[in-house]
XYZ file of C-alpha atoms in Angstrom:
77
model
C 49.884 16.175 -16.495
C 48.097 19.489 -16.394
C 45.762 20.800 -13.755
C 42.752 19.725 -15.820
C 43.729 16.077 -15.521
C 44.212 16.420 -11.745
C 40.775 17.934 -11.353
C 39.213 15.165 -13.431
C 40.968 12.498 -11.350
C 39.819 14.126 -8.121
C 36.205 14.251 -9.375
C 36.467 10.599 -10.347
C 37.775 9.589 -6.899
C 35.114 11.615 -5.108
C 32.355 10.115 -7.251
C 33.299 6.661 -5.950
C 33.002 7.800 -2.329
C 29.677 9.611 -2.683
C 26.788 7.348 -1.836
C 23.221 8.251 -2.607
C 20.974 8.490 0.431
C 18.174 5.958 0.278
C 14.630 6.870 1.148
C 12.705 4.679 3.532
C 9.288 5.677 2.212
C 8.781 2.492 0.171
C 9.817 0.338 3.116
C 7.401 2.161 5.417
C 4.533 1.695 2.974
C 5.223 -2.047 2.817
C 5.264 -2.208 6.631
C 1.687 -0.936 6.917
C 0.221 -4.301 7.863
C -2.595 -3.377 10.232
C -5.769 -2.207 8.509
C -9.017 -0.919 9.997
C -11.840 -3.027 8.570
C -14.284 -0.129 8.710
C -12.448 2.802 7.091
C -9.505 0.842 5.592
C -6.912 3.121 7.235
C -3.536 1.426 7.451
C -1.105 1.440 10.362
C 2.523 0.382 10.702
C 3.050 -3.094 12.091
C 4.790 -1.521 15.109
C 1.624 0.328 16.148
C 0.576 -0.552 19.702
C -2.883 -1.354 21.054
C -3.491 2.039 22.767
C -3.110 3.842 19.446
C -5.441 1.402 17.690
C -7.921 1.639 20.552
C -7.867 5.438 20.237
C -8.583 5.182 16.501
C -11.449 2.732 17.037
C -13.031 4.809 19.801
C -12.602 8.270 18.245
C -13.350 7.488 14.611
C -15.928 4.733 14.877
C -17.079 4.481 18.524
C -16.219 0.786 18.445
C -13.721 -1.557 20.083
C -10.386 -2.818 18.771
C -11.942 -6.238 18.122
C -14.554 -4.727 15.803
C -12.129 -2.527 13.838
C -9.073 -4.802 13.835
C -10.384 -8.380 14.122
C -7.052 -10.065 13.336
C -4.917 -7.861 15.592
C -2.773 -9.629 18.174
C -0.518 -7.563 20.447
C 3.156 -8.273 19.792
C 4.823 -10.734 22.136
C 7.351 -9.281 24.536
C 6.722 -6.485 26.978
């Protein structure tokens, strides 16, 4: 076996170990469940009420109930 064969084998072994990093962009886009009914801006499902309240007050001068009628705070804390 020459050095060329060794190099090819090493490349082959390393190719098995290399894993391609996966992007989470598509997952994040799918997780945008909360939508403002006035401007149709979308928010991640993990967005909390204070952030939504800030959007409603600053962008539209309205309440959360008017902008996000179906929003229910997550159970837990």
